[in-house]
Amino acid sequence: MSQKQDNLIVALDIGSAWTRVLAADLNENALRYRGHGMVESAGLRKGLISDLAPAAKAIKAATERAERVARVNISECVVGVGGPNIRGLNTNGGFELGNRKREITREDVRTAVERARAVERPPDREILHLLPRQFILDEQAGIFDPVGMVGLRLEVDLHIATCSGSALQSTVTCANRAGLEVSEGVLESIAAAEATLSADERELGVCLLDIGAHSSDLVVFFEGAVAHTASIQIGGAHFTNDLAIGLQIPVLQAEELKRQYGHAVVTAVPVEAAIEINSQAGSTATLPLRTIAEILEPRARELIHFVKESLRQGGVIEALGAGCVLTGGGAMLPGMLDVTESQLRVPARTGMPVRLSHMPGELVHPSFSTVVGMLLYAHRTRATRAAESNSLRSKLRAIFAASY
């Protein structure tokens, strides 16, 4: 096994059901798959880490599997953050540039963002992302990058994505115990969007709904920027538990039935369709497939109802020109697109992650959207920082040369 490589990027996705580690390296400025590991999650309850030791053990096991495939030592990662502790808010801030018009610098942009982020928030809230929606220069709105423009006053409309500081620290601690240093935290819904949404969808307005095991995270893009983020406390495990209770069967059996025969629309299932299942008494019984759908459909409608309420509260219910994209493992339940379209009155599609070079075909699945998106996000942010650093060095060289 080779030593750590400088161009290696590793993503860690600690889901309620599965813990995934995905490694890629940069090959001619493009990401190339190197390896991945996946194990059942442990030490989590309702989407949050409740026991550090088993959670760290699962991370280490997934990492070791990825190392064997990638044939490289993994010591650093980007980690996904999501679940019930996610909160988002929109704010505005700015400042006067002076008495005379002057050119906007990158430092001016940072100052405007710092003014906008200076809002009260609970002491335990940790800022994950500062996401400019638009810049406003002398009352001219809709500016994406004001650097180099000339004006008197600069403002920014900012979306701030936050999470629980204690929950984030638990995630970092688990990764550290597994031998990994966390270089960056990424909101999972934004990562999933990175892997599944097109530029046109972001511009027209789209809701990305990432349906996990215990929660569903959503992010709305409008005019190319993040306009709303939230988390709904319903996920695939709730569908499974409904089946287990309704049919009085074990959870594992309920999960298998959901995967093989589940549907979120009762009328889409033929009336005569039925299967034989084992009852708890040890005998077999005939189960109409519509019975399964009759249990799953109310939960699907409840999930999308809460999504609709979140969109309304965020003021973005009318901003979905490109519709809604469902991803995550829960998006694979047949009928979810139909329920989404009927409830939100917009077109819906399933979001598949883009395929990295050399990546196995089985990873092109909605359940891998988040971890693939984390790699893409990390690559993009690193490239942006490198470009800014190179630009600064060029300016310093020019200043130095002009001095002699």
C-alpha positions as a printed NumPy array, in Angstrom:
array([[  0.   ,   0.   ,   0.   ],
       [  1.38 ,   3.41 ,  -0.999],
       [  1.715,   6.382,   1.313],
       [ -0.697,   9.305,   1.509],
       [ -0.996,  11.214,  -1.776],
       [ -1.308,  14.999,  -1.927],
       [ -3.869,  14.905,  -4.728],
       [ -6.139,  12.421,  -2.924],
       [ -9.613,  13.599,  -1.822],
       [-11.647,  11.425,   0.561],
       [-15.297,  11.852,   1.555],
       [-16.908,  10.377,   4.679],
       [-20.7  ,   9.994,   4.778],
       [-22.015,   8.812,   8.161],
       [-25.604,   7.899,   7.379],
       [-28.176,   6.441,   9.728],
       [-28.132,   3.145,   7.816],
       [-24.712,   3.039,   6.127],
       [-21.293,   4.586,   6.643],
       [-19.523,   5.254,   3.338],
       [-15.965,   6.305,   2.512],
       [-15.152,   7.281,  -1.079],
       [-11.668,   8.152,  -2.331],
       [-10.669,   9.849,  -5.584],
       [ -7.577,  11.592,  -6.901],
       [ -6.991,  14.432,  -9.329],
       [ -5.983,  13.31 , -12.787],
       [ -5.479,  16.212, -15.222],
       [ -7.664,  18.394, -12.986],
       [-10.531,  15.847, -13.05 ],
       [-11.587,  13.466, -10.298],
       [-10.787,   9.786, -10.8  ],
       [-12.258,   7.065,  -8.608],
       [ -9.727,   5.208,  -6.475],
       [-11.805,   3.133,  -4.063],
       [-14.666,   3.021,  -1.589],
       [-15.757,   1.218,   1.555],
       [-19.224,   0.765,   2.97 ],
       [-20.422,  -0.817,   6.229],
       [-23.602,  -0.728,   8.292],
       [-23.67 ,   2.271,  10.607],
       [-23.553,   1.846,  14.369],
       [-23.906,   4.141,  17.372],
       [-26.521,   6.405,  15.753],
       [-30.043,   7.175,  16.9  ],
       [-32.551,   9.244,  14.925],
       [-29.815,  10.476,  12.609],
       [-27.408,  11.64 ,  15.342],
       [-24.387,   9.972,  16.935],
       [-25.423,   8.584,  20.316],
       [-22.458,   6.265,  21.058],
       [-18.967,   7.292,  19.946],
       [-17.202,   3.915,  20.155],
       [-19.349,   1.863,  17.713],
       [-19.707,   4.847,  15.37 ],
       [-15.911,   5.248,  15.231],
       [-15.496,   1.504,  14.717],
       [-17.824,   1.615,  11.68 ],
       [-15.912,   4.574,  10.226],
       [-12.612,   2.748,  10.661],
       [-13.986,  -0.399,   9.008],
       [-15.294,   1.565,   6.012],
       [-11.99 ,   3.437,   5.743],
       [ -9.953,   0.23 ,   5.79 ],
       [-12.086,  -1.224,   2.998],
       [-11.562,   1.919,   0.922],
       [ -7.806,   1.772,   1.586],
       [ -7.602,  -1.829,   0.366],
       [ -9.327,  -0.947,  -2.9  ],
       [ -7.48 ,   2.345,  -3.415],
       [ -4.128,   0.892,  -2.245],
       [ -3.328,   4.111,  -0.375],
       [ -3.267,   5.227,   3.255],
       [ -6.187,   7.505,   4.146],
       [ -5.618,  10.01 ,   6.947],
       [ -7.765,  13.012,   6.013],
       [-11.356,  13.429,   4.858],
       [-14.229,  15.762,   4.109],
       [-17.231,  14.868,   6.258],
       [-20.928,  15.283,   5.535],
       [-23.222,  17.028,   8.033],
       [-26.987,  16.648,   7.953],
       [-30.009,  15.46 ,   9.861],
       [-32.335,  17.04 ,  12.412],
       [-29.881,  19.67 ,  13.664],
       [-29.666,  21.592,  10.368],
       [-31.015,  25.163,  10.244],
       [-30.808,  27.793,   7.517],
       [-31.519,  31.525,   7.505],
       [-31.327,  34.403,   5.053],
       [-29.783,  37.723,   6.06 ],
       [-28.473,  40.959,   4.55 ],
       [-25.54 ,  43.243,   5.306],
       [-23.246,  45.796,   3.705],
       [-21.173,  48.941,   4.132],
       [-20.222,  52.248,   2.533],
       [-17.064,  52.091,   0.419],
       [-16.244,  55.777,   0.964],
       [-17.15 ,  59.253,  -0.294],
       [-15.914,  58.541,  -3.801],
       [-16.543,  55.581,  -6.06 ],
       [-13.795,  52.994,  -6.106],
       [-13.057,  49.514,  -7.355],
       [-14.43 ,  46.565,  -5.344],
       [-11.772,  44.202,  -3.996],
       [-11.991,  40.639,  -2.684],
       [-11.457,  42.062,   0.809],
       [-14.546,  44.28 ,   0.352],
       [-16.583,  41.18 ,  -0.491],
       [-15.358,  39.486,   2.688],
       [-16.263,  42.572,   4.743],
       [-19.812,  42.63 ,   3.338],
       [-20.236,  38.915,   4.088],
       [-18.924,  39.437,   7.644],
       [-21.457,  42.237,   8.189],
       [-24.27 ,  40.01 ,   6.926],
       [-23.257,  37.04 ,   9.098],
       [-23.305,  39.146,  12.271],
       [-26.776,  37.975,  13.317],
       [-27.815,  36.559,  16.661],
       [-27.881,  32.8  ,  16.893],
       [-27.987,  30.291,  19.777],
       [-24.529,  29.696,  21.312],
       [-24.478,  26.039,  20.229],
       [-25.095,  26.801,  16.548],
       [-22.063,  26.295,  14.279],
       [-21.874,  27.969,  10.858],
       [-21.289,  25.411,   8.118],
       [-21.608,  27.575,   5.01 ],
       [-21.859,  31.272,   4.157],
       [-23.578,  31.278,   0.772],
       [-24.043,  34.637,  -1.02 ],
       [-27.366,  34.767,  -2.894],
       [-26.59 ,  38.043,  -4.652],
       [-24.546,  41.212,  -4.25 ],
       [-26.083,  44.675,  -4.462],
       [-23.858,  47.526,  -5.655],
       [-25.333,  51.026,  -5.358],
       [-28.862,  49.523,  -5.378],
       [-28.103,  47.426,  -8.468],
       [-29.125,  43.88 ,  -7.491],
       [-28.472,  40.508,  -9.121],
       [-24.658,  40.737,  -9.13 ],
       [-22.865,  37.399,  -8.795],
       [-19.273,  38.633,  -8.356],
       [-18.721,  42.372,  -7.769],
       [-14.895,  42.233,  -7.693],
       [-13.512,  44.792, -10.161],
       [-16.743,  46.81 , -10.369],
       [-16.911,  50.426,  -9.162],
       [-19.353,  51.845,  -6.627],
       [-20.103,  53.589,  -3.327],
       [-21.986,  50.935,  -1.308],
       [-21.748,  47.149,  -1.35 ],
       [-24.382,  44.829,   0.146],
       [-24.911,  41.076,   0.097],
       [-27.953,  38.835,   0.528],
       [-26.568,  35.83 ,   2.393],
       [-27.837,  32.352,   3.216],
       [-26.283,  30.901,   6.363],
       [-26.409,  27.126,   6.871],
       [-25.873,  26.116,  10.511],
       [-25.774,  22.913,  12.52 ],
       [-25.565,  21.889,  16.167],
       [-22.036,  22.503,  17.421],
       [-22.151,  19.473,  19.729],
       [-23.414,  17.201,  16.925],
       [-20.653,  18.421,  14.621],
       [-18.04 ,  17.871,  17.323],
       [-19.297,  14.307,  17.879],
       [-18.862,  13.63 ,  14.165],
       [-15.324,  15.043,  14.162],
       [-14.439,  13.105,  17.328],
       [-15.614,   9.821,  15.789],
       [-13.563,  10.467,  12.655],
       [-10.505,  11.305,  14.789],
       [-10.926,   8.106,  16.798],
       [-10.983,   6.198,  13.526],
       [ -7.655,   7.783,  12.569],
       [ -9.021,  10.475,  10.248],
       [ -8.414,  14.209,  10.339],
       [-11.445,  16.23 ,   9.194],
       [-10.435,  18.989,   6.774],
       [-13.915,  20.317,   6.028],
       [-17.6  ,  19.824,   6.848],
       [-20.161,  19.924,   4.036],
       [-23.929,  20.194,   4.344],
       [-25.151,  16.888,   2.912],
       [-28.001,  18.368,   0.879],
       [-25.602,  20.807,  -0.819],
       [-23.223,  17.929,  -1.521],
       [-26.045,  15.849,  -3.021],
       [-27.029,  18.827,  -5.174],
       [-23.435,  19.096,  -6.412],
       [-23.696,  15.553,  -7.8  ],
       [-27.218,  15.637,  -9.232],
       [-28.346,  19.121, -10.337],
       [-27.622,  20.885, -13.609],
       [-26.72 ,  24.561, -13.939],
       [-30.032,  25.22 , -15.708],
       [-32.005,  23.713, -12.819],
       [-30.167,  25.871, -10.295],
       [-30.88 ,  28.953, -12.368],
       [-34.583,  28.258, -12.979],
       [-35.247,  27.216,  -9.383],
       [-35.209,  23.675,  -8.021],
       [-35.72 ,  21.799,  -4.758],
       [-33.308,  18.946,  -4.033],
       [-34.754,  16.478,  -1.488],
       [-32.27 ,  13.948,  -0.094],
       [-34.316,  11.182,   1.572],
       [-32.153,   9.39 ,   4.114],
       [-32.992,   6.717,   6.663],
       [-34.16 ,   8.914,   9.566],
       [-34.448,  12.358,   8.016],
       [-34.776,  14.098,   4.664],
       [-32.625,  17.159,   3.959],
       [-33.642,  19.72 ,   1.372],
       [-32.008,  22.647,  -0.374],
       [-33.557,  25.104,  -2.816],
       [-31.578,  26.871,  -5.526],
       [-32.909,  29.941,  -7.347],
       [-31.06 ,  32.073,  -9.876],
       [-27.983,  29.924,  -9.315],
       [-27.738,  30.445,  -5.543],
       [-28.937,  28.67 ,  -2.398],
       [-32.206,  30.228,  -1.224],
       [-33.371,  27.782,   1.458],
       [-32.118,  24.798,   3.477],
       [-33.999,  22.621,   5.968],
       [-34.364,  19.113,   7.371],
       [-37.593,  17.08 ,   7.639],
       [-37.699,  14.464,  10.394],
       [-39.074,  11.696,   8.177],
       [-36.954,   9.176,   6.286],
       [-36.963,   5.687,   4.841],
       [-36.847,   4.028,   8.274],
       [-40.232,   5.555,   9.129],
       [-41.758,   3.842,   6.076],
       [-40.225,   0.543,   7.206],
       [-41.444,   0.923,  10.796],
       [-44.969,   1.68 ,   9.574],
       [-44.935,  -1.615,   7.676],
       [-43.545,  -3.538,  10.65 ],
       [-46.27 ,  -2.194,  12.943],
       [-49.093,  -2.388,  10.423],
       [-48.324,  -5.949,   9.349],
       [-46.982,  -7.074,  12.745],
       [-43.748,  -8.411,  11.252],
       [-40.036,  -7.928,  12.148],
       [-38.342,  -4.75 ,  10.933],
       [-35.916,  -6.669,   8.692],
       [-38.806,  -8.421,   6.97 ],
       [-40.633,  -5.112,   6.602],
       [-37.572,  -3.541,   4.978],
       [-37.364,  -6.425,   2.492],
       [-41.062,  -6.099,   1.631],
       [-40.703,  -2.357,   1.131],
       [-37.749,  -2.795,  -1.212],
       [-39.316,  -5.585,  -3.285],
       [-43.013,  -4.719,  -3.327],
       [-43.436,  -1.231,  -1.872],
       [-45.3  ,   1.548,  -3.686],
       [-46.334,   5.03 ,  -2.568],
       [-49.511,   5.125,  -4.703],
       [-52.241,   2.595,  -3.873],
       [-54.09 ,   2.908,  -7.178],
       [-50.913,   2.066,  -9.122],
       [-50.895,  -1.469,  -7.625],
       [-53.135,  -4.099,  -9.298],
       [-56.024,  -5.182,  -7.072],
       [-55.354,  -8.891,  -7.616],
       [-51.598,  -8.742,  -6.895],
       [-50.606, -10.68 ,  -3.75 ],
       [-47.679, -12.536,  -2.154],
       [-47.191, -15.179,   0.528],
       [-45.418, -14.052,   3.698],
       [-44.397, -15.795,   6.9  ],
       [-46.416, -14.726,   9.922],
       [-44.985, -14.413,  13.433],
       [-46.865, -17.591,  14.361],
       [-44.76 , -19.505,  11.825],
       [-47.511, -20.056,   9.271],
       [-47.856, -18.435,   5.85 ],
       [-50.435, -15.849,   4.928],
       [-51.551, -14.174,   1.721],
       [-50.806, -10.459,   1.62 ],
       [-52.373,  -8.216,  -1.058],
       [-49.732,  -5.825,  -2.398],
       [-52.222,  -2.99 ,  -2.099],
       [-52.091,  -3.458,   1.668],
       [-48.403,  -2.528,   1.597],
       [-49.157,   0.557,  -0.502],
       [-52.027,   1.526,   1.809],
       [-49.513,   1.715,   4.653],
       [-46.756,   3.494,   2.692],
       [-48.816,   6.115,   0.835],
       [-49.879,   8.147,   3.926],
       [-46.255,   8.377,   5.072],
       [-45.127,   9.508,   1.602],
       [-47.832,  12.175,   1.535],
       [-46.868,  13.293,   5.036],
       [-43.223,  13.697,   4.009],
       [-44.031,  15.818,   0.96 ],
       [-46.595,  17.806,   2.994],
       [-43.831,  18.84 ,   5.415],
       [-41.551,  19.63 ,   2.48 ],
       [-44.259,  21.905,   1.072],
       [-44.68 ,  23.644,   4.448],
       [-40.914,  24.194,   4.678],
       [-40.853,  25.67 ,   1.176],
       [-43.749,  27.966,   2.071],
       [-42.077,  29.133,   5.286],
       [-38.858,  29.765,   3.364],
       [-40.701,  31.872,   0.801],
       [-39.588,  29.673,  -2.095],
       [-42.77 ,  27.713,  -2.858],
       [-43.186,  29.68 ,  -6.12 ],
       [-39.505,  29.473,  -7.081],
       [-39.383,  25.893,  -8.421],
       [-39.307,  26.546, -12.144],
       [-37.318,  23.33 , -12.716],
       [-39.337,  21.283, -10.227],
       [-38.094,  18.9  ,  -7.559],
       [-35.287,  16.322,  -7.625],
       [-35.437,  13.352,  -5.241],
       [-32.261,  11.542,  -4.27 ],
       [-30.972,   9.377,  -1.418],
       [-31.964,   5.764,  -0.806],
       [-35.567,   6.687,   0.022],
       [-36.048,   8.219,  -3.422],
       [-36.097,   4.726,  -4.945],
       [-39.539,   3.88 ,  -3.534],
       [-41.849,   3.573,  -6.564],
       [-44.544,   6.235,  -6.596],
       [-42.549,   8.902,  -4.703],
       [-42.242,  11.013,  -7.857],
       [-46.008,  10.825,  -8.402],
       [-46.739,  11.899,  -4.822],
       [-44.235,  14.76 ,  -5.121],
       [-45.734,  16.021,  -8.377],
       [-49.309,  15.866,  -7.081],
       [-48.477,  17.618,  -3.783],
       [-46.062,  20.296,  -5.021],
       [-47.619,  20.779,  -8.477],
       [-44.201,  20.738, -10.147],
       [-42.331,  18.15 , -12.249],
       [-40.147,  15.7  , -10.313],
       [-37.297,  13.38 , -11.235],
       [-34.874,  11.012,  -9.519],
       [-31.394,  12.437,  -9.003],
       [-28.517,  10.112,  -9.916],
       [-24.936,  11.154,  -9.075],
       [-22.568,  11.936, -11.928],
       [-20.171,   9.121, -12.681],
       [-16.529,   9.808, -11.884],
       [-13.837,   8.399, -14.132],
       [-13.292,   4.666, -13.412],
       [-16.157,   4.634, -10.871],
       [-18.055,   1.311, -10.694],
       [-21.549,   1.396, -12.16 ],
       [-23.218,   0.279,  -8.923],
       [-22.209,   3.566,  -7.299],
       [-24.328,   5.508,  -9.807],
       [-27.274,   5.234,  -7.402],
       [-29.219,   7.869,  -5.417],
       [-27.854,   6.504,  -2.129],
       [-24.338,   7.567,  -3.238],
       [-25.308,  11.104,  -4.306],
       [-24.137,  12.69 ,  -1.057],
       [-20.715,  11.047,  -0.847],
       [-19.979,  11.631,  -4.567],
       [-21.144,  15.228,  -4.198],
       [-18.782,  15.785,  -1.265],
       [-15.832,  14.908,  -3.496],
       [-17.054,  17.281,  -6.209],
       [-17.666,  20.059,  -3.673],
       [-14.227,  19.634,  -2.085],
       [-12.564,  19.627,  -5.503],
       [-14.386,  22.807,  -6.57 ],
       [-13.625,  24.718,  -3.359],
       [ -9.96 ,  23.705,  -3.491],
       [ -9.721,  24.867,  -7.103],
       [-11.347,  28.197,  -6.167],
       [ -8.935,  28.744,  -3.27 ],
       [ -5.975,  27.87 ,  -5.487],
       [ -7.118,  30.332,  -8.165],
       [ -7.527,  33.114,  -5.579],
       [ -4.102,  32.322,  -4.133],
       [ -2.492,  32.416,  -7.586],
       [ -4.228,  35.725,  -8.325],
       [ -2.917,  37.201,  -5.077],
       [  0.613,  35.993,  -5.793],
       [  0.464,  37.544,  -9.272],
       [ -0.592,  40.896,  -7.808],
       [  2.184,  40.781,  -5.224],
       [  4.739,  39.998,  -7.929],
       [  3.454,  42.937,  -9.983],
       [  3.692,  45.272,  -6.985],
       [  7.188,  43.995,  -6.21 ],
       [  8.315,  44.437,  -9.824],
       [  6.918,  47.983,  -9.965],
       [  8.94 ,  48.917,  -6.883],
       [ 12.295,  48.328,  -8.651]])
